[in-house]
Amino acid sequence: MSTNNSQRIYDFLKAYPPFDILEKNQLKLITSKIRTLHLKPNQLVFSQKETPHEYFYVVAQGAIELRAKMEESSILLDICDEGDVFGLRPLIQKDNYLMSANAKEESIIYGIPIATFKDIIKENNKVYNFIIASFTTNIKDLYSKNEPSELFANEDIIKKSNLFFDSQLATYSTNPITCKKGTSIKESAQSMSEHQVGSIVIEKNNKPIGIITNKDLRSKIATGLVSIEENVTQIMSSPVITVSDDITVAEAQIIMLKYNISHLCITTKGDTNSDLKGILSERDILILRGNNPSAFIKNIKRAKDIEALTLIREKTSTLLAQYLEQKTPIIFISKIISEINKSITNKIIEFSLNEMPYTPPVKFAWLSLGSQGRNEQLLITDQDNALVFEDVNEELHKTIKAYFLEFTKKVTAKLNKVGFEYCPADMMASNPKWCLSLSEWKSQFNHWIQKPSEKSIMMCTIFFDFNCLNGEEGLAKEISKSIIKSINSFDIFLNYLGRNAILNPPPIGFFRQLIVESNGAHKNEFDLKARALMPLIDAARLLTLSHQIENKVNTIDRYQTLAELEPQNKDLYESCIDSFKILQRHRSEQGLLHNDSGRYLKLQTLSKSEKLRLKGCFKPIKDVQGLLTTRYKLSQIM
């Protein structure tokens, strides 16, 4: 290898973990032994079940797809791009690859000799920790403290982090195939074949005492070491490794690595003395990795057309259903779904900008509104968005606005095609009313605040919850400052906002019955959004505005901030958070069940416990509305 080429590779590697934490002499040693591979599109690096290579790999240019074949389908697990490491299995375990790697496009990769690297990690525990974390999460740049995406937590990888893949609960088979100690190996193998599974658990009084896998049958029976007529106890692995049902994907992988096994027994208490609940296999984890949100984001960034984005958006609903079934915290789910939706919107904005005749003539910001602006959009709902652009002189204004209207129409049309329906009230950036310059937006908000009416208050409840999704964030901050300034100069506006926030009192009628719609298309149905969620959202918005807080739009974030600012009301605000979480989860579950927005509930379809759970959420609504009534003297202006 030439000196210049060696130095170029050295400079490249030292910019990425774990090579950036190697000693200089260690990195130079690796560089001197690197193998450079030039790949054509679709060229294989290694295939599933192939014998491990003597190298693991780093992507220098291009992109590498990691796929696993499951029966007749191929699951895309991840896309590795510049600086990503892959093919780590032979560095950790000696068995064959569980996935294939092929070039998505013309690519250059570096092969790092495993023998050399093993010697290095013996001396560097931090590098070893990175390799283990990278192998189990397959997420790029775990050491980064400057990662702008909300997908990644700034946690040291040797701690239990908040990375999405780490936090994703493992989905396991709840119907494990079992047999007794007296069963023959032949009978157990026939049972495995009949049920098309890769393992059978030997149990006694529903407690797992051993396990046989396909690997045991290949290595011990097919080789002739043990007769197939023998008892299962002759080849079973015992004691089994057991875990509880709240294990995460990353934790499961680490345990499998530690014990060099491919199956974990799930028991009620996580030990061998409790009842068997299920079985988790390496295959299950591979399938879950195909639904890894970080892989979703990478696929979005590499999407070439709207069809690819539509498919990802559809898969997001499946991901949401999995998280709800696993009882994953609603805050965590909201962040995942919001981040995926943001990435899809940003990709659509990129597509649309590329279709424009020239680049934007001035700076702009794409604003998401409503539930997406608050990062609370779990189900697919209609669009709520706006656009702000830099101030320009009067002569240019018409031309500039025409440019952005053409652009916003492209964006909203693509969002609609992906699955976000057009807003029935046309609250979208493609509407000339909501595609304005910075000064026009300041004037619009000032008008709504200084001249409050039923319509202007309604507009404020929609447009106050905005978030800069793309473009110049400074423009959005200027609007926020202008809003606070206007409210300070006309503070009675908060009273009007408060009056609006208590229009829907706690939805309990006579004899403690839920109030339902009395007419219209949803007669006798309960409006979960208007009668339960919105009162909590409206109260949080009003209270944070009264404290002149500009950078909080998420409802839970708002209540958490209020709990810090008003310790005397901490219990109330925390109760509001709990109620909001329950209501959000319930709406999402109902929406997925009925394939709609989950807004209207047919009470006859709810169980007694579900109704009681809903009613339990209403006391915090009553209490926080009581607080608003007292604080803003609302009884005097009703």
XYZ file of C-alpha atoms in Angstrom:
638
model
C 0.000 0.000 0.000
C 1.409 3.428 -0.955
C 2.250 5.935 1.781
C -0.328 8.414 0.446
C -3.077 5.795 0.329
C -2.200 4.543 3.796
C -2.364 8.080 5.198
C -5.719 8.686 3.483
C -7.210 5.558 5.073
C -5.683 6.500 8.431
C -7.276 9.959 8.266
C -10.625 8.457 7.289
C -10.743 5.880 10.087
C -9.698 8.238 12.856
C -12.838 10.307 12.165
C -15.134 7.389 13.155
C -15.628 5.272 16.264
C -14.170 3.054 17.514
C -11.030 3.940 15.538
C -11.042 7.498 16.882
C -10.219 6.197 20.366
C -7.360 3.920 19.328
C -3.764 4.736 20.102
C -1.869 6.159 17.131
C 0.343 3.086 16.800
C -2.707 0.784 16.992
C -4.505 2.629 14.203
C -1.365 2.648 12.046
C -1.026 -1.109 12.536
C -4.631 -1.649 11.398
C -4.192 0.702 8.442
C -1.152 -1.228 7.245
C -3.143 -4.468 7.110
C -6.422 -3.201 5.673
C -8.001 -4.804 2.628
C -9.783 -2.407 0.242
C -12.770 -3.772 -1.687
C -14.459 -2.033 -4.647
C -18.027 -3.271 -5.040
C -20.515 -3.017 -7.863
C -24.247 -2.512 -7.174
C -25.835 -5.673 -5.666
C -22.436 -7.341 -5.206
C -22.354 -9.557 -2.110
C -19.869 -8.980 0.695
C -21.057 -12.092 2.511
C -24.240 -14.156 2.496
C -26.471 -15.508 5.225
C -25.140 -18.774 6.747
C -21.736 -18.209 5.093
C -18.620 -19.146 7.058
C -17.244 -16.050 8.856
C -14.562 -14.021 7.084
C -11.209 -13.074 8.505
C -12.287 -9.431 8.353
C -15.036 -7.152 9.563
C -15.838 -4.117 7.436
C -16.135 -0.329 7.393
C -18.002 1.566 4.678
C -15.705 4.126 3.046
C -18.059 5.168 0.224
C -21.533 4.118 -0.891
C -24.025 2.003 1.039
C -24.311 -1.610 2.183
C -27.647 -3.337 2.783
C -27.954 -5.894 5.579
C -30.717 -8.417 4.913
C -31.980 -11.625 6.488
C -33.991 -14.233 4.598
C -36.973 -15.496 6.570
C -38.734 -18.363 4.802
C -39.757 -16.855 1.430
C -39.180 -13.177 2.244
C -36.085 -11.024 2.646
C -36.115 -8.492 5.500
C -34.072 -5.309 5.212
C -32.424 -4.912 8.614
C -30.268 -1.862 8.036
C -28.412 0.274 5.529
C -24.816 1.051 6.437
C -23.272 4.178 5.010
C -19.994 6.063 5.386
C -18.219 5.238 8.647
C -20.558 2.402 9.659
C -19.058 -0.925 10.736
C -20.683 -4.259 9.832
C -19.896 -7.954 9.655
C -18.884 -8.001 13.327
C -20.198 -11.494 14.037
C -16.859 -13.338 13.583
C -15.322 -10.852 15.998
C -17.884 -11.758 18.681
C -18.972 -15.319 17.896
C -17.577 -18.102 15.721
C -20.818 -19.245 14.094
C -21.975 -18.364 10.589
C -23.422 -15.027 9.484
C -27.107 -14.574 10.326
C -27.623 -12.026 7.551
C -26.253 -11.115 4.166
C -24.483 -7.900 3.164
C -24.564 -6.523 -0.355
C -23.740 -3.207 -2.018
C -26.838 -1.066 -2.525
C -24.817 1.055 -4.967
C -21.232 1.331 -6.148
C -19.251 1.210 -2.921
C -15.807 1.017 -1.341
C -15.320 -0.831 1.935
C -12.309 -1.515 4.139
C -11.734 -4.985 5.554
C -10.268 -4.855 9.086
C -8.354 -8.038 9.985
C -10.084 -9.674 12.942
C -6.931 -11.286 14.357
C -5.197 -7.912 14.564
C -8.229 -6.164 16.010
C -8.791 -8.845 18.665
C -5.314 -8.176 20.032
C -6.115 -4.472 20.253
C -9.457 -4.803 22.057
C -7.827 -6.952 24.707
C -5.963 -3.797 25.722
C -8.821 -1.318 25.204
C -12.052 -1.964 27.105
C -13.720 1.118 25.657
C -13.273 -0.210 22.126
C -14.656 -3.571 23.212
C -17.735 -1.848 24.685
C -18.282 -0.062 21.401
C -18.045 -3.271 19.401
C -20.577 -5.026 21.665
C -22.974 -2.056 21.546
C -22.582 -1.692 17.797
C -23.191 -5.396 17.272
C -26.367 -5.381 19.372
C -27.826 -2.058 18.219
C -26.242 -1.551 14.808
C -26.585 2.213 15.358
C -23.953 4.572 14.019
C -21.731 6.772 16.179
C -22.738 5.711 19.659
C -20.115 7.985 21.191
C -21.457 11.130 19.560
C -22.397 13.894 21.967
C -23.513 16.192 19.177
C -26.031 14.037 17.344
C -28.858 16.439 16.468
C -31.489 13.792 15.946
C -33.855 12.933 18.762
C -33.362 9.336 17.777
C -30.199 9.108 19.819
C -29.642 9.623 23.526
C -26.457 11.214 24.867
C -25.651 8.313 27.150
C -22.395 6.450 27.606
C -22.764 3.127 25.827
C -21.620 1.106 28.823
C -24.752 2.281 30.644
C -28.264 1.265 29.749
C -29.020 3.944 27.184
C -32.217 5.360 25.742
C -31.423 4.382 22.179
C -34.604 3.299 20.465
C -33.308 -0.128 19.634
C -32.017 -0.634 23.196
C -35.390 0.390 24.577
C -37.505 -1.681 22.200
C -39.065 -4.562 24.089
C -38.447 -7.941 22.523
C -41.449 -9.702 21.006
C -41.390 -13.408 21.794
C -43.427 -16.513 20.973
C -46.099 -17.029 23.631
C -46.736 -20.643 22.597
C -43.448 -22.482 23.142
C -43.361 -26.143 22.166
C -42.612 -28.291 25.221
C -42.095 -31.899 26.239
C -41.371 -33.929 29.380
C -38.080 -35.460 30.504
C -39.182 -38.931 29.427
C -39.681 -37.918 25.786
C -37.358 -39.440 23.195
C -35.199 -37.251 20.982
C -37.054 -38.632 17.960
C -40.435 -37.590 19.366
C -39.169 -34.117 20.241
C -37.679 -33.673 16.754
C -40.972 -34.736 15.185
C -42.812 -32.208 17.349
C -40.401 -29.436 16.287
C -40.904 -30.400 12.639
C -44.685 -30.554 12.978
C -44.864 -27.076 14.514
C -42.077 -25.690 12.283
C -40.044 -24.304 15.183
C -36.342 -24.297 15.934
C -36.506 -25.336 19.585
C -38.375 -27.385 22.152
C -38.350 -26.725 25.900
C -38.180 -29.608 28.339
C -40.402 -28.713 31.313
C -41.456 -30.075 34.672
C -44.558 -28.609 36.319
C -44.419 -25.839 33.671
C -40.897 -24.897 34.825
C -38.197 -24.982 32.112
C -35.419 -27.461 32.902
C -33.766 -27.807 29.497
C -33.910 -26.879 25.828
C -33.093 -28.563 22.515
C -32.515 -26.544 19.347
C -31.933 -27.362 15.698
C -28.230 -26.849 16.363
C -28.284 -29.652 18.942
C -29.952 -31.999 16.456
C -27.338 -31.192 13.785
C -24.270 -31.392 16.010
C -25.273 -34.326 18.229
C -27.776 -36.458 16.293
C -26.932 -35.957 12.602
C -23.266 -36.599 13.373
C -24.117 -39.922 15.047
C -22.773 -38.927 18.472
C -26.109 -39.708 20.163
C -28.866 -42.063 19.042
C -32.184 -40.469 18.111
C -33.909 -43.082 20.263
C -32.250 -41.743 23.420
C -34.004 -39.587 26.018
C -34.083 -35.787 25.467
C -32.031 -35.332 28.628
C -29.018 -36.727 26.731
C -28.683 -33.709 24.468
C -30.670 -30.911 26.121
C -28.897 -27.786 27.333
C -29.455 -27.381 31.057
C -29.964 -25.242 33.025
C -31.729 -22.963 30.584
C -31.095 -19.220 30.460
C -34.269 -17.448 31.557
C -35.343 -13.799 31.419
C -38.488 -11.813 32.215
C -40.918 -10.556 29.594
C -39.770 -6.922 29.858
C -36.375 -7.637 28.309
C -35.266 -5.288 25.534
C -33.882 -6.397 22.185
C -30.371 -5.184 23.008
C -30.367 -6.882 26.426
C -31.499 -10.133 24.816
C -28.723 -10.002 22.224
C -26.073 -9.324 24.855
C -27.242 -12.306 26.946
C -27.207 -14.547 23.871
C -23.666 -13.366 23.127
C -22.548 -13.908 26.695
C -23.746 -17.533 26.820
C -23.273 -18.280 23.094
C -26.892 -19.380 22.730
C -29.671 -18.688 20.238
C -32.776 -19.006 22.454
C -33.964 -17.523 25.744
C -36.792 -18.861 27.898
C -39.265 -16.214 29.087
C -40.682 -16.943 32.546
C -43.101 -15.076 34.792
C -40.376 -13.917 37.167
C -37.359 -14.280 34.904
C -35.905 -17.311 36.702
C -36.004 -21.088 36.320
C -38.293 -21.473 39.346
C -41.199 -19.623 37.737
C -43.652 -20.648 35.021
C -42.685 -20.691 31.364
C -44.341 -17.875 29.344
C -42.579 -18.013 25.994
C -39.423 -18.413 23.961
C -37.290 -15.723 22.309
C -35.025 -16.739 19.438
C -32.301 -15.058 17.438
C -34.694 -15.214 14.479
C -37.254 -13.136 16.447
C -34.595 -10.504 17.036
C -33.669 -10.369 13.361
C -37.327 -9.730 12.511
C -37.486 -7.004 15.155
C -34.373 -5.404 13.731
C -36.245 -5.099 10.455
C -38.671 -2.871 12.395
C -35.903 -0.924 14.117
C -36.748 2.812 13.967
C -33.128 3.738 13.276
C -33.318 1.548 10.158
C -36.555 3.339 9.228
C -34.758 6.687 9.394
C -31.861 5.456 7.270
C -34.283 4.069 4.709
C -36.125 7.383 4.603
C -32.898 9.288 4.002
C -32.028 6.974 1.128
C -35.533 6.845 -0.386
C -35.626 7.700 -4.085
C -39.371 8.184 -4.531
C -42.707 8.715 -2.796
C -43.601 5.033 -3.076
C -40.692 4.118 -0.787
C -41.808 6.710 1.777
C -45.402 5.452 1.596
C -44.255 1.929 2.425
C -42.245 3.154 5.421
C -45.194 5.202 6.660
C -47.423 2.132 6.465
C -44.848 0.104 8.413
C -44.868 2.822 11.080
C -48.456 1.903 11.950
C -47.309 -1.697 12.502
C -44.490 -0.420 14.705
C -46.983 1.662 16.717
C -49.197 -1.385 17.228
C -46.224 -3.412 18.475
C -45.206 -0.754 20.973
C -48.752 -0.390 22.294
C -49.068 -4.161 22.674
C -45.768 -4.238 24.551
C -46.979 -1.466 26.894
C -44.061 0.732 25.862
C -44.220 4.182 27.568
C -46.327 6.588 25.525
C -43.661 9.333 25.710
C -41.186 6.972 24.094
C -43.688 5.974 21.385
C -44.486 9.632 20.645
C -40.830 10.463 20.116
C -40.340 7.534 17.765
C -43.408 8.166 15.621
C -42.806 11.931 15.584
C -39.221 11.470 14.487
C -40.241 9.126 11.673
C -42.964 11.547 10.547
C -40.472 14.431 10.646
C -37.988 12.489 8.564
C -40.646 11.634 5.987
C -41.720 15.289 5.771
C -38.123 16.477 5.462
C -37.495 13.986 2.658
C -40.611 15.222 0.870
C -39.385 18.796 1.268
C -36.066 17.703 -0.265
C -37.858 16.055 -3.197
C -39.984 19.158 -3.738
C -37.039 21.570 -3.607
C -35.276 19.473 -6.230
C -38.280 19.898 -8.509
C -38.256 23.697 -8.229
C -36.693 25.694 -11.102
C -34.145 27.265 -8.764
C -33.103 27.219 -5.110
C -35.148 29.217 -2.570
C -34.512 32.925 -3.162
C -34.626 33.703 0.584
C -34.497 31.785 3.843
C -37.669 30.009 4.952
C -38.983 27.706 7.684
C -41.508 24.904 7.328
C -43.732 24.884 10.414
C -45.672 21.868 11.614
C -48.800 22.721 13.601
C -51.203 21.027 15.978
C -50.441 17.478 17.109
C -47.393 17.171 14.828
C -46.108 20.523 16.077
C -46.460 19.215 19.638
C -44.780 15.881 18.712
C -47.972 14.068 19.699
C -49.039 12.674 16.323
C -49.273 8.905 16.741
C -51.961 7.981 14.219
C -52.131 9.233 10.656
C -54.150 12.450 10.830
C -54.714 15.276 8.382
C -52.059 17.894 7.640
C -51.591 21.081 9.658
C -48.625 23.147 8.468
C -47.486 26.630 7.492
C -44.490 28.406 5.977
C -42.648 31.584 6.913
C -40.074 33.298 4.700
C -37.685 36.180 5.189
C -38.923 39.721 4.776
C -38.271 41.223 1.349
C -39.071 44.558 -0.232
C -42.506 45.128 -1.696
C -41.398 44.692 -5.317
C -40.027 41.197 -4.683
C -42.713 40.029 -2.298
C -45.194 38.835 -4.931
C -42.560 36.834 -6.825
C -41.095 35.320 -3.653
C -44.528 34.310 -2.344
C -45.450 32.763 -5.714
C -42.263 30.670 -5.545
C -43.072 29.362 -2.085
C -46.715 28.683 -2.925
C -45.597 26.526 -5.850
C -43.175 24.767 -3.525
C -45.724 24.224 -0.705
C -48.288 22.782 -3.117
C -45.722 20.171 -4.147
C -45.015 19.324 -0.509
C -48.639 19.050 0.630
C -49.520 16.943 -2.432
C -46.716 14.493 -1.659
C -47.673 14.360 2.026
C -51.205 13.507 0.935
C -49.902 10.744 -1.301
C -47.847 9.270 1.550
C -50.968 9.146 3.741
C -51.372 12.519 5.486
C -54.741 13.715 4.219
C -55.370 17.319 3.244
C -56.682 19.456 6.091
C -60.461 19.908 5.609
C -60.133 23.514 6.851
C -57.161 24.126 4.528
C -54.799 24.887 7.408
C -51.822 24.156 5.176
C -48.801 25.988 3.839
C -50.217 25.712 0.313
C -52.991 28.118 1.347
C -51.834 31.740 0.631
C -53.172 32.698 4.099
C -50.586 30.480 5.768
C -47.599 31.117 3.500
C -46.395 34.478 4.780
C -43.314 36.574 5.381
C -41.962 37.018 8.909
C -43.522 40.475 9.259
C -46.856 39.197 7.976
C -46.860 36.379 10.503
C -46.021 38.775 13.340
C -48.852 41.032 12.226
C -51.246 38.066 11.964
C -50.510 36.833 15.472
C -50.647 40.358 16.846
C -54.098 40.816 15.288
C -55.396 37.576 16.797
C -54.064 38.555 20.227
C -55.041 42.240 20.243
C -58.537 41.626 18.830
C -59.687 38.360 20.406
C -62.807 36.797 18.964
C -64.151 33.282 18.875
C -62.459 32.705 15.506
C -59.135 34.301 16.434
C -58.941 32.321 19.690
C -59.561 29.136 17.716
C -56.742 30.122 15.338
C -54.405 30.699 18.258
C -55.062 27.230 19.672
C -53.957 25.801 16.325
C -51.107 28.109 15.346
C -49.552 28.646 18.787
C -48.403 25.008 18.786
C -45.876 25.253 15.977
C -42.520 23.642 15.508
C -39.811 24.379 12.937
C -39.462 21.158 10.977
C -37.186 22.348 8.195
C -35.328 25.483 7.224
C -34.238 28.542 9.198
C -35.143 27.941 12.851
C -34.389 31.578 13.667
C -37.514 32.654 11.785
C -39.687 30.461 14.020
C -37.984 31.851 17.131
C -38.703 35.394 15.947
C -42.404 34.527 15.720
C -42.355 33.055 19.242
C -40.766 36.195 20.678
C -43.308 38.355 18.863
C -46.188 36.317 20.331
C -44.900 36.748 23.893
C -44.394 40.476 23.293
C -47.963 40.882 21.992
C -49.427 38.959 24.958
C -47.439 41.132 27.401
C -48.889 44.268 25.850
C -52.445 42.888 26.027
C -52.452 40.468 28.934
C -56.259 40.207 29.088
C -55.826 37.937 26.056
C -54.867 35.156 28.474
C -58.296 35.475 30.078
C -59.942 34.939 26.697
C -57.652 31.971 26.055
C -58.617 30.662 29.491
C -62.297 30.986 28.758
C -61.796 28.858 25.670
C -59.844 26.274 27.689
C -62.797 25.564 30.017
C -65.527 25.404 27.364
C -65.479 21.606 27.588
C -65.856 20.735 31.283
C -65.093 17.232 32.617
C -67.158 14.890 30.435
C -69.226 13.307 33.225
C -72.975 13.857 33.308
C -75.760 12.847 35.706
C -75.280 9.522 37.466
C -71.588 9.619 36.516
C -72.266 8.849 32.863
C -69.910 9.869 30.054
C -71.309 12.708 27.962
C -71.688 11.647 24.331
C -72.533 13.452 21.108
C -76.266 14.143 20.887
C -76.535 14.426 17.096
C -74.637 14.250 13.826
C -72.558 11.489 12.276
C -71.128 10.506 15.669
C -74.331 10.517 17.682
C -74.044 8.557 20.956
C -70.262 8.387 20.601
C -67.747 9.905 22.996
C -65.448 12.617 21.561
C -62.140 11.685 23.191
C -60.255 14.550 21.543
C -62.593 17.464 22.286
C -63.846 16.346 25.698
C -60.705 14.887 27.238
C -57.443 15.551 25.378
C -58.007 19.138 24.251
C -58.902 20.485 27.727
C -55.533 19.202 28.978
C -53.701 20.523 25.899
C -55.386 23.942 26.106
C -54.667 24.309 29.822
C -50.991 23.435 29.382
C -50.640 25.931 26.527
C -52.252 28.774 28.469
C -50.227 28.204 31.634
C -46.883 28.049 29.830
C -47.712 31.200 27.846
C -48.482 32.980 31.110
C -44.948 32.090 32.250
C -43.595 33.456 28.923
C -42.137 30.081 27.970
C -41.316 30.073 24.265
C -39.658 26.740 23.571
C -42.156 24.237 24.982
C -44.984 22.965 22.799
C -45.305 19.303 23.798
C -48.105 18.881 26.356
C -46.169 16.587 28.690
C -43.077 18.820 28.483
C -45.272 21.795 29.331
C -46.735 20.159 32.441
C -43.300 18.966 33.556
C -41.988 22.520 33.252
C -45.019 23.892 35.111
C -44.438 21.378 37.929
C -40.949 22.853 38.371
C -42.132 26.457 38.190
C -45.125 25.953 40.491
C -44.169 23.371 43.128
C -47.400 24.116 44.987
C -49.294 22.632 42.026
C -46.839 19.847 41.259
C -49.244 17.032 42.200
C -51.960 18.453 39.953
C -49.642 18.827 36.951
C -48.259 15.324 37.398
C -51.845 14.002 37.506
C -52.511 15.852 34.251
C -49.484 14.117 32.726
C -50.725 10.699 33.833
C -54.194 11.375 32.437
C -52.801 12.635 29.150
C -50.669 9.503 28.743
C -53.636 7.212 29.385
C -55.871 9.149 26.987
C -53.194 9.192 24.264
C -52.672 5.461 24.558
C -56.408 4.785 24.531
C -56.967 6.934 21.447
C -54.101 5.185 19.643
C -55.395 1.723 20.537
C -58.904 2.601 19.369
C -57.601 4.223 16.186
C -55.606 1.140 15.229
C -58.498 -1.136 16.142
C -61.003 0.731 13.952
C -58.537 2.048 11.333
C -59.439 5.687 12.002
C -58.228 8.663 14.038
C -59.446 7.130 17.315
C -61.252 10.376 18.137
C -64.772 8.998 18.615
C -65.431 6.058 20.892
C -68.422 3.747 20.751
C -68.933 3.289 24.483
C -70.752 -0.015 24.033
C -67.525 -1.498 22.643
C -65.543 -0.588 25.770
C -65.148 -2.947 28.694
C -66.071 -1.908 32.209
C -62.395 -1.522 33.129
C -61.755 0.657 30.066
C -64.637 2.949 30.995
C -63.373 3.201 34.569
C -59.873 3.974 33.301
C -61.254 6.800 31.170
C -63.348 8.225 34.016
C -60.284 8.213 36.249
C -58.641 10.697 33.877
C -61.325 13.343 34.321
C -60.604 14.570 37.861
C -57.294 16.227 36.805
C -59.216 17.917 33.953
C -61.757 19.289 36.448
C -59.016 20.407 38.836
C -56.829 22.134 36.246
C -59.884 23.890 34.794
C -60.731 25.006 38.327
C -57.225 26.420 38.627
C -57.678 28.346 35.365
C -61.072 29.691 36.503
C -59.578 31.070 39.712
C -56.290 32.343 38.304
C -57.772 34.176 35.328
C -61.034 35.186 37.036
C -62.963 33.421 34.303
C -66.253 33.420 36.217
C -66.326 37.216 35.754
C -66.069 37.120 31.953
C -68.142 34.028 31.132
